[in-house]
Short mmCIF file of C-alpha atoms and ligand atoms in Angstrom, two decimals:
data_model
loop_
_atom_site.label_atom_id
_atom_site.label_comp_id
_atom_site.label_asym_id
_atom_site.label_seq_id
_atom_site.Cartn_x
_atom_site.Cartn_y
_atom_site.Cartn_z
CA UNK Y 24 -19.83 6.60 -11.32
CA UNK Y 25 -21.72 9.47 -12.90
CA UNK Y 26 -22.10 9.60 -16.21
CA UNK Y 27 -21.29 12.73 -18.62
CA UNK Y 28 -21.54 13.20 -22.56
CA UNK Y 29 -18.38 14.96 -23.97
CA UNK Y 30 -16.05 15.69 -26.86
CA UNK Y 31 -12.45 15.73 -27.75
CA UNK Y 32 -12.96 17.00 -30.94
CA UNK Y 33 -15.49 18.74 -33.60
CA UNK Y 34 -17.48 16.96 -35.91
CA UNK Y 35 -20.69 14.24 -36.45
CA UNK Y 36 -22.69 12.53 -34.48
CA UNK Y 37 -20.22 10.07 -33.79
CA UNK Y 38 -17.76 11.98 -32.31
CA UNK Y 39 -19.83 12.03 -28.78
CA UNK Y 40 -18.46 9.62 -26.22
CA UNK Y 41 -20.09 8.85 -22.88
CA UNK Y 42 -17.34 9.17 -19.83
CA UNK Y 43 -17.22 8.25 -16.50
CA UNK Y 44 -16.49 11.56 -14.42
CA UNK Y 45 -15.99 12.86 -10.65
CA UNK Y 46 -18.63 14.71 -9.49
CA UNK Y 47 -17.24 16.87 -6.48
CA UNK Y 48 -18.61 18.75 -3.87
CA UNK Y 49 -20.42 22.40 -4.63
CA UNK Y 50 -18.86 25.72 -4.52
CA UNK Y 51 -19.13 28.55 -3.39
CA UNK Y 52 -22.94 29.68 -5.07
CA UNK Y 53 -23.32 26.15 -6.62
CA UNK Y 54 -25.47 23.30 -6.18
CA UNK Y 55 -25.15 19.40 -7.04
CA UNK Y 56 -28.04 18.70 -9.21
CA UNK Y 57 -29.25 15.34 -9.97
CA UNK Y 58 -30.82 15.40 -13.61
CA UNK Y 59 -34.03 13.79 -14.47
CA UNK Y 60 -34.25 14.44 -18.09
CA UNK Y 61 -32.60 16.69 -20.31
CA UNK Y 62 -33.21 18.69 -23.40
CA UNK Y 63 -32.06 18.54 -26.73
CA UNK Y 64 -31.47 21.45 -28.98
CA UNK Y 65 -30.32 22.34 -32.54
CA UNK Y 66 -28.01 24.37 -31.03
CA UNK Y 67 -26.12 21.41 -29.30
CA UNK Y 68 -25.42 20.27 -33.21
CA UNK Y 69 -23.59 23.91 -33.58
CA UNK Y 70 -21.44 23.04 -30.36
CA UNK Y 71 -20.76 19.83 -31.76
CA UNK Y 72 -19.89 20.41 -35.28
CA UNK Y 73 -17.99 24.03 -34.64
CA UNK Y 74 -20.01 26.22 -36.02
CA UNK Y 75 -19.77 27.72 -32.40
CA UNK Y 76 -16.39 26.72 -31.78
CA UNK Y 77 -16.18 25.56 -27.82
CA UNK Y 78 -12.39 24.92 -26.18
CA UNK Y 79 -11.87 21.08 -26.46
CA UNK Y 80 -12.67 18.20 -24.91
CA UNK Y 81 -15.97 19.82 -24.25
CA UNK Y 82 -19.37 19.01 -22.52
CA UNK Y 83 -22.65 19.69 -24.09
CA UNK Y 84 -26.17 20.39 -23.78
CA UNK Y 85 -27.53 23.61 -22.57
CA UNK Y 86 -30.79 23.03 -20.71
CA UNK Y 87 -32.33 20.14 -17.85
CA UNK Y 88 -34.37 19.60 -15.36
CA UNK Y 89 -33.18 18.01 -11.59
CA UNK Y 90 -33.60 17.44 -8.23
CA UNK Y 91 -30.70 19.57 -5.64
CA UNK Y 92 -29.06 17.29 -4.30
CA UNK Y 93 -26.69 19.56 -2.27
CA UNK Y 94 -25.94 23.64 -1.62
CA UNK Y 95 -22.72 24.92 -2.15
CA UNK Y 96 -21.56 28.33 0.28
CA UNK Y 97 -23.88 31.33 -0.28
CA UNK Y 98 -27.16 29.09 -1.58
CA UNK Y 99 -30.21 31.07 0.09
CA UNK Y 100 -32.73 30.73 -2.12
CA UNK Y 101 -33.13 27.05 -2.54
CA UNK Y 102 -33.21 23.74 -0.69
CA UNK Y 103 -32.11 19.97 -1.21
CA UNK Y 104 -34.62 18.52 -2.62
CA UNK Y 105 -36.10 21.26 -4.81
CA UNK Y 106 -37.30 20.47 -8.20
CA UNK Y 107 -35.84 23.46 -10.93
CA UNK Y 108 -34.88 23.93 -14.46
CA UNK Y 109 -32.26 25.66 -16.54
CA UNK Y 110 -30.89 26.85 -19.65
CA UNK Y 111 -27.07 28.05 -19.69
CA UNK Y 112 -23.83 27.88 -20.40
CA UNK Y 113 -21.36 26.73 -21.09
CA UNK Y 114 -22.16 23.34 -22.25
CA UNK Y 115 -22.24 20.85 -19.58
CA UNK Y 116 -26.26 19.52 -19.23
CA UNK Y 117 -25.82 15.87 -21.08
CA UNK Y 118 -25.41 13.89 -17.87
CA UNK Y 119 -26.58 12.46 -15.06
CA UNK Y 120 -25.06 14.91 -12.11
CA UNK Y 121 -23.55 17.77 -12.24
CA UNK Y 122 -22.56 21.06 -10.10
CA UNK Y 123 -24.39 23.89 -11.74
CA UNK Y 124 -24.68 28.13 -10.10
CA UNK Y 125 -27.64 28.45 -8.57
CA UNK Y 126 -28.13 31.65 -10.48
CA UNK Y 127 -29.13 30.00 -13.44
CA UNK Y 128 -32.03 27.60 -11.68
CA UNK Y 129 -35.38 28.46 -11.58
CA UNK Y 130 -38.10 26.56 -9.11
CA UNK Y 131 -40.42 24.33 -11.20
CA UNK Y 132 -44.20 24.30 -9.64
CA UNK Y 133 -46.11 21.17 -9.00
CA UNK Y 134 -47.91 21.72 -12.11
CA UNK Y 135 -45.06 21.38 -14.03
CA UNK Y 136 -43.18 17.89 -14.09
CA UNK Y 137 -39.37 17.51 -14.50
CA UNK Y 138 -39.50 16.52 -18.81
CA UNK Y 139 -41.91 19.44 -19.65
CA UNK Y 140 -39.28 21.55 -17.49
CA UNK Y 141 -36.18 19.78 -19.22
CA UNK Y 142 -37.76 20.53 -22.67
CA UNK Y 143 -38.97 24.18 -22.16
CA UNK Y 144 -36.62 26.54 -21.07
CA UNK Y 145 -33.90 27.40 -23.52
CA UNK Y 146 -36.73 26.96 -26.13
CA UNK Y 147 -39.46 28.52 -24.23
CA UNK Y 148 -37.28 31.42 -23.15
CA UNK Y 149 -36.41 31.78 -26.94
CA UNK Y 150 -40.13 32.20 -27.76
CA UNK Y 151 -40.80 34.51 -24.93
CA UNK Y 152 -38.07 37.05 -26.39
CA UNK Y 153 -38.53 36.12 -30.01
CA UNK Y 154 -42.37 37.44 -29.39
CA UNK Y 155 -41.59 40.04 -26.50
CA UNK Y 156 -38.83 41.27 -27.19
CA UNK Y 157 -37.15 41.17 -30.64
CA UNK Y 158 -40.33 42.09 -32.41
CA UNK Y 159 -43.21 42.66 -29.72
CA UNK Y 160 -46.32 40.89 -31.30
CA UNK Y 161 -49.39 43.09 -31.27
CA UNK Y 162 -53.02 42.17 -31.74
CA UNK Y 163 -53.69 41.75 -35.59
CA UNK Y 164 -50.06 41.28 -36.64
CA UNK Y 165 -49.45 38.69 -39.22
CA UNK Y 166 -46.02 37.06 -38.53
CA UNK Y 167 -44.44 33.95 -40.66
CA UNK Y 168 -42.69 31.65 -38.27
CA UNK Y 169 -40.03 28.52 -40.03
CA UNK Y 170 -39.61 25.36 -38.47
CA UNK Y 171 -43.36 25.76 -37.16
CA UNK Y 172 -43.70 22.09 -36.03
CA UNK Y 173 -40.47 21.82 -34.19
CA UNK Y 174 -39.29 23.00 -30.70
CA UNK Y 175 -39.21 26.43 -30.79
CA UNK Y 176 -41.69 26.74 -33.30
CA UNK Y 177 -44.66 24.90 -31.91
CA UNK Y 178 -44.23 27.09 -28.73
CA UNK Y 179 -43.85 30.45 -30.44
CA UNK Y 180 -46.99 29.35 -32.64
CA UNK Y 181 -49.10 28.69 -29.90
CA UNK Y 182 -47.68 32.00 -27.78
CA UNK Y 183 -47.85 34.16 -31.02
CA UNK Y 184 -51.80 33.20 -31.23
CA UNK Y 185 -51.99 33.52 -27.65
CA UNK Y 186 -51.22 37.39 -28.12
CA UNK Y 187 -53.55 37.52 -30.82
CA UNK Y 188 -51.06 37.48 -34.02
CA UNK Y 189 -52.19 35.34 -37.04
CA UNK Y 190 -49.01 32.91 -37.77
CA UNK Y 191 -48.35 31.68 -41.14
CA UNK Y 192 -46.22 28.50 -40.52
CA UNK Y 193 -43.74 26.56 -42.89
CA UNK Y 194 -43.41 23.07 -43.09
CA UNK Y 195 -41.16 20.68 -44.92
CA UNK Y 196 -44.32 17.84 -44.34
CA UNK Y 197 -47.90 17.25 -44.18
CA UNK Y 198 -47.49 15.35 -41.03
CA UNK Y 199 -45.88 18.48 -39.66
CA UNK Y 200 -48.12 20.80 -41.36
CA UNK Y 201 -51.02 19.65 -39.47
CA UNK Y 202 -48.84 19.64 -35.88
CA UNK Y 203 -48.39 23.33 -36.76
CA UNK Y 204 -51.86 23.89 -37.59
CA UNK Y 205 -52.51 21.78 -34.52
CA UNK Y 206 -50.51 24.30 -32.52
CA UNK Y 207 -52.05 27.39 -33.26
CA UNK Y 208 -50.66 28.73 -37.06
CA UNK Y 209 -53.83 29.61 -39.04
CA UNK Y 210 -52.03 29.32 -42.57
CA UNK Y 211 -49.21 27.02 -43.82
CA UNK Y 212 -46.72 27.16 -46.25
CA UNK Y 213 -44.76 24.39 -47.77
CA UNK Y 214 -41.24 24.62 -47.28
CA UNK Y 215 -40.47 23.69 -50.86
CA UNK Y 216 -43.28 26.37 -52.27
CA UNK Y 217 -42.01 30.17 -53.36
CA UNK Y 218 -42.72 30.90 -49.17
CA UNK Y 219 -42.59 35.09 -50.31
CA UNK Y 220 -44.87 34.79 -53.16
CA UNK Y 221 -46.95 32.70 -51.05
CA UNK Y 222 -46.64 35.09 -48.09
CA UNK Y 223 -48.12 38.16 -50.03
CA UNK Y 224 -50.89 35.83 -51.19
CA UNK Y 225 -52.02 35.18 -47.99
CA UNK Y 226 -51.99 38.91 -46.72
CA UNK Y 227 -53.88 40.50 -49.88
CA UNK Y 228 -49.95 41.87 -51.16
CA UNK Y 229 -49.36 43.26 -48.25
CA UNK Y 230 -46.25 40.79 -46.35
CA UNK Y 231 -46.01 40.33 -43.02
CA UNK Y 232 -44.63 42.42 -39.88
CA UNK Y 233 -42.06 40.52 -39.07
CA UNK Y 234 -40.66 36.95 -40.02
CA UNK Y 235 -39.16 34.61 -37.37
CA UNK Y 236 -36.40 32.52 -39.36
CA UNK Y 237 -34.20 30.13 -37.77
CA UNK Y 238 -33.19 28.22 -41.25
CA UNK Y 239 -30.71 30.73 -41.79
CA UNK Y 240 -28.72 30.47 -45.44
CA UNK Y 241 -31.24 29.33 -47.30
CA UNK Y 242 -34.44 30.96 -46.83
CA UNK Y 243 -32.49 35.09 -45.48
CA UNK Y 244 -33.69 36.51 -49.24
CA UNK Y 245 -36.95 35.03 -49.07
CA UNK Y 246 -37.54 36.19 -45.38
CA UNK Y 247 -36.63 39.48 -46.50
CA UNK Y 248 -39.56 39.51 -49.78
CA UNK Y 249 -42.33 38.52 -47.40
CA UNK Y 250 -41.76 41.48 -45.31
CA UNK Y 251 -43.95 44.36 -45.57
CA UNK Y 252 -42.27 48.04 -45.56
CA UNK Y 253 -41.03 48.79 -41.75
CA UNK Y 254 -41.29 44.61 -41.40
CA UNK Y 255 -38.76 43.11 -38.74
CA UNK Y 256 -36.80 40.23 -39.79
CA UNK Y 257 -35.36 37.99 -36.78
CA UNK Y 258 -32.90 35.80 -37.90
CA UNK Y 259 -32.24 33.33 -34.64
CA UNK Y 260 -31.03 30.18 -36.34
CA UNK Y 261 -28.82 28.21 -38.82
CA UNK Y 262 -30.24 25.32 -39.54
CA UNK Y 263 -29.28 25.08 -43.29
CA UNK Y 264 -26.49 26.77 -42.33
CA UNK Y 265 -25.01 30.49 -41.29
CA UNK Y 266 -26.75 33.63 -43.58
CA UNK Y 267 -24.25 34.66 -45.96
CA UNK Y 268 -23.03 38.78 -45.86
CA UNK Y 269 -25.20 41.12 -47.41
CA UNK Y 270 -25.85 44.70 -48.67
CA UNK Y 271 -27.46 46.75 -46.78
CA UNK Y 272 -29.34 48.58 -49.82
CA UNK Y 273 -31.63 45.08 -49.81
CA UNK Y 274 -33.24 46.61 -46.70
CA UNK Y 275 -33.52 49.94 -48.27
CA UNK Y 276 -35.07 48.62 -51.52
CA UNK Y 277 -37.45 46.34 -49.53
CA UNK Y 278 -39.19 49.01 -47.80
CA UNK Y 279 -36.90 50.31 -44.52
CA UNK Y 280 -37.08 47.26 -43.42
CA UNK Y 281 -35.03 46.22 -39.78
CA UNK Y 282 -32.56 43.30 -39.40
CA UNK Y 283 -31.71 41.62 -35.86
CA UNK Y 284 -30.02 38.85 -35.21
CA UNK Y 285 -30.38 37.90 -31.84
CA UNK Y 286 -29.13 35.29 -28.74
CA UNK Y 287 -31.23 34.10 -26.33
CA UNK Y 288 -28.66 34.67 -23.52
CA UNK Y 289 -28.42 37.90 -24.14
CA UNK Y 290 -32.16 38.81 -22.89
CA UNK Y 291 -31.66 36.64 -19.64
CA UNK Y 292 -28.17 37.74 -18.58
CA UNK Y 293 -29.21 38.87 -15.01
CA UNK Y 294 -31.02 36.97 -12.51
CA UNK Y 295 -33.99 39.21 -12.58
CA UNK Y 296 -34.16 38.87 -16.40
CA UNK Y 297 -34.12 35.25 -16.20
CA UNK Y 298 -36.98 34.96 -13.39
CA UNK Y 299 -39.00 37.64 -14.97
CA UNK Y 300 -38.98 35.83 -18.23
CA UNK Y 301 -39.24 32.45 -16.89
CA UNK Y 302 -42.59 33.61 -14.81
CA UNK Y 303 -44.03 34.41 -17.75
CA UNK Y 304 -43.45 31.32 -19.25
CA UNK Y 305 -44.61 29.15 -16.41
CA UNK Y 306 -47.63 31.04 -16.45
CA UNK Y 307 -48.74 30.52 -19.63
CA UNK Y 308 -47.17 26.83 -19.87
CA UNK Y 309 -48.98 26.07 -16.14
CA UNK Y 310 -52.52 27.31 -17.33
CA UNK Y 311 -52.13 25.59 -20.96
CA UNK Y 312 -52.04 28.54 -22.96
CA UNK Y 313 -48.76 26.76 -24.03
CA UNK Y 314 -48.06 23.10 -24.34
CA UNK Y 315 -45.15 21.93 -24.52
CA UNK Y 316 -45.39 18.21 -26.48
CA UNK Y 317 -42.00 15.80 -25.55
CA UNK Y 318 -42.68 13.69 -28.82
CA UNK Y 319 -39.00 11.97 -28.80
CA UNK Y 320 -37.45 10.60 -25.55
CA UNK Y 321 -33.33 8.91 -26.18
CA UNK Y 322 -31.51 7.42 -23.13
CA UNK Y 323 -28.85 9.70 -22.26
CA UNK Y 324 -26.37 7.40 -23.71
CA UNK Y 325 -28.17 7.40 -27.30
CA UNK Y 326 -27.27 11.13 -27.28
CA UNK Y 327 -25.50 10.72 -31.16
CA UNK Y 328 -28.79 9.03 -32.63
CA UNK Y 329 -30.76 12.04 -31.63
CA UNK Y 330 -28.65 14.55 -32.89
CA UNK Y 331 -29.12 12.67 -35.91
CA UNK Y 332 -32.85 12.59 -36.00
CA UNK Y 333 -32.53 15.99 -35.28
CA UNK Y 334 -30.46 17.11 -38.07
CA UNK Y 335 -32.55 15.29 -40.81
CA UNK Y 336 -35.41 16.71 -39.79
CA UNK Y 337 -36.93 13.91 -38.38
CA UNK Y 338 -38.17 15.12 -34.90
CA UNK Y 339 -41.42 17.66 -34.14
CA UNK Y 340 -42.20 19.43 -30.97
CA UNK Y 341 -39.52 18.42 -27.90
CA UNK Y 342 -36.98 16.20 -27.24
CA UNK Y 343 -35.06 14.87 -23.88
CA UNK Y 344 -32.69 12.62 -23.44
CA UNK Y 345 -33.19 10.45 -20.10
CA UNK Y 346 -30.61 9.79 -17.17
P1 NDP D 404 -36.19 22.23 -34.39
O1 NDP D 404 -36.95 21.25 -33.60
O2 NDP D 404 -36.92 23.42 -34.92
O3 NDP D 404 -35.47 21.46 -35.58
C1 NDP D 404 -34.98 22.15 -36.67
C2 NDP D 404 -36.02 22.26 -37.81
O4 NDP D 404 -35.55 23.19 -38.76
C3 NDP D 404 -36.24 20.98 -38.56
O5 NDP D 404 -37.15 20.11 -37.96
C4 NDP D 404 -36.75 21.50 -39.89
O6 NDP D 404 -38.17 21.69 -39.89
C5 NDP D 404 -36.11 22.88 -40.02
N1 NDP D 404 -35.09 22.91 -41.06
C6 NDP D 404 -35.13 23.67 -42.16
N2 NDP D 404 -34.06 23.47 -42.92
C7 NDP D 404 -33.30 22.54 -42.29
C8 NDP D 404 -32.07 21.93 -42.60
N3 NDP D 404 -31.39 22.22 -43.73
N4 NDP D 404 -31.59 21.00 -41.73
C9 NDP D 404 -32.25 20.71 -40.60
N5 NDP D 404 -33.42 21.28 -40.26
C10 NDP D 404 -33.95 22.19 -41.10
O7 NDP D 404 -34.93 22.73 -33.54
P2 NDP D 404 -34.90 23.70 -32.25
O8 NDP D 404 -36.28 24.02 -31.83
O9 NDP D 404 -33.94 23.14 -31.28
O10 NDP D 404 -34.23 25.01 -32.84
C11 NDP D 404 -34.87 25.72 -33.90
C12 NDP D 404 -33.94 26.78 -34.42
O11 NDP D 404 -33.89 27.85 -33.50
C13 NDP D 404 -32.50 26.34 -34.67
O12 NDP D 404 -32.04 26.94 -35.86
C14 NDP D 404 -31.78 26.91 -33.48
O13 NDP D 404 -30.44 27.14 -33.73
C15 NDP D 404 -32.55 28.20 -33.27
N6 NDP D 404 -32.44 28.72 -31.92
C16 NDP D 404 -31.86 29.95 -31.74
C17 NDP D 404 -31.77 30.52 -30.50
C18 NDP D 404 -31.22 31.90 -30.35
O14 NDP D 404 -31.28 32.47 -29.25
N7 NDP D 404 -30.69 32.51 -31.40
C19 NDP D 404 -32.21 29.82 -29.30
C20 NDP D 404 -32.87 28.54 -29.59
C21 NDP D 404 -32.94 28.02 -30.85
P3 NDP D 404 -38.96 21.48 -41.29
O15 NDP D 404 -38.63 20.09 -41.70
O16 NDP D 404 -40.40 21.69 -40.97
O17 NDP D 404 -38.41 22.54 -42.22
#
């Protein structure tokens, strides 16, 4: 019987229970997708805990990788037996098999095998539009990126240098701090130093163009000191929790500076959006420019133990969970 990881209600770790469920035939624009790994994001801990409230019993998980396994009516564009990759919602990728809309898929090349897939798309399409997109890195730019060693950041580190920016990353460890440095930031900052002060130090007084802050809460003020005048601050994440309101005049006394907070599903909401992007991510990813580094693997079924890993800060780079 296939296997699926679901909810009844919000809360911890615990509260995720591994069911036995009926996986039917596909439907009209669907496909039955076999997984082969699957990956894990902070953003599954939101689901989880309600932060983003989903209508209960819920599944969760957001990205995988798979083989088709069948076509539902109205599938042209790909075959039993291809190999693809997704991000999307809502919630449903912790499990074994599943029927999923084509739409969403996108056709991994050879060069590109099924846990690299799994682990890059939601957080390799979040780079893509962090850099493209929400503040297009130029040449020169100095950006400060948080969480540097983890999943998003040690692929926007490595595509930030890629377009030439110099990234200062920050680190909560020295283990982490070289992974970073490993990845393509030229300076680091320790999570636990004064990360503005330190910011202007490292750019002569001048801040940064933009800051790429997924910590949320406790590090929005900072963000907004290392910031030069006309700096963009993208606020993507809430790891230490959701950033508190906030008076506008703080971006007026800063310098004009711009505030976005932005969703990755937003920037892939058509089909052409999401191949477009994607492309550009397998290119880069399929050359090297970006690797992407799967330094955890869980069985599926130890789904709880690495939300918890990933919650105290204990994993770097990807993470999948295996069927
Ligand atoms: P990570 O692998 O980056 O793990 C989270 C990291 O955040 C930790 O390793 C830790 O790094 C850092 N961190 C800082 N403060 C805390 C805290 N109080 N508790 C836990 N971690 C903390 O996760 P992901 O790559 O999956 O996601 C990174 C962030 O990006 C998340 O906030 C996520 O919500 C956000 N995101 C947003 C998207 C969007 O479209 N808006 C899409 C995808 C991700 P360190 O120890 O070095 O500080």
């Amino acid at each position: 019987m296939p296997t699926a990881i679901r909810f009844a209600r919000h809360g911890g770790p615990e509260v995720l229970e591994a069911v036995a469920v009926t996986v039917g035939e596909p439907g009209e624009g669907e496909v039955r997708l076999r997984h082969t790994a699957i990956g894990l994001n902070f953003i599954d801990t939101y689901h989880r805990e309600g932060l983003y409230p989903l209508p209960l019993p819920s599944g969760i998980g957001v990205e995988a990788a798979g083989v088709v396994e069948a076509l539902g009516p109205g599938v042209e564009d790909l075959a039993v037996g291809d190999r693809v990759a997704y991000t999307s919602r809502p919630p449903a990728s912790y499990c074994d098999v599943r029927l999923a809309p084509a739409a969403h898929l996108v056709r991994l090349p050879e060069t590109i095998d099924d846990e690299t897939g799994a682990a890059m798309m939601l957080k390799g399409l979040t780079a893509w539009y962090l850099l493209r997109r929400s503040y297009p890195v130029q040449a020169g730019d100095t950006v400060l990126l948080y969480a540097a060693a983890g999943g998003v950041g040690q692929i926007a580190a490595q595509w930030a240098t890629h377009l030439g920016a110099r990234v200062i990353g920050v680190v909560s460890t020295q283990d982490k701090a070289a992974l970073a440095q490993a990845h393509g930031c030229a300076e680091i900052i320790m999570a636990d130093e004064d990360v503005a002060a330190r910011t202007r130090e490292l750019t002569g007084g001048e801040g940064v163009a933009a800051v790429y802050d997924s910590v949320g809460k406790e590090t929005f003020m900072a963000s907004l000191n290392a910031l030069r005048p006309h700096g963009v601050m993208v606020s993507f994440g809430n790891a230490s929790g959701p950033v508190e309101p906030f008076s506008l005049l703080e971006l007026a006394s800063r310098g004009s500076l711009y505030v976005t907070r932005p969703v990755l599903f937003d920037f892939i909401g058509t089909r052409d959006a999401l191949l477009a992007a994607s492309a550009e991510l397998i290119e880069l990813v399929a050359a090297g420019s970006v690797k992407i580094n799967v330094s955890q693997r869980y069985p599926l079924g130890a789904a709880a133990e690495a939300h918890r890993d990933l919650e105290a800060r204990r994993t770097t780079g990807q993470t999948v969970l295996l069927p």
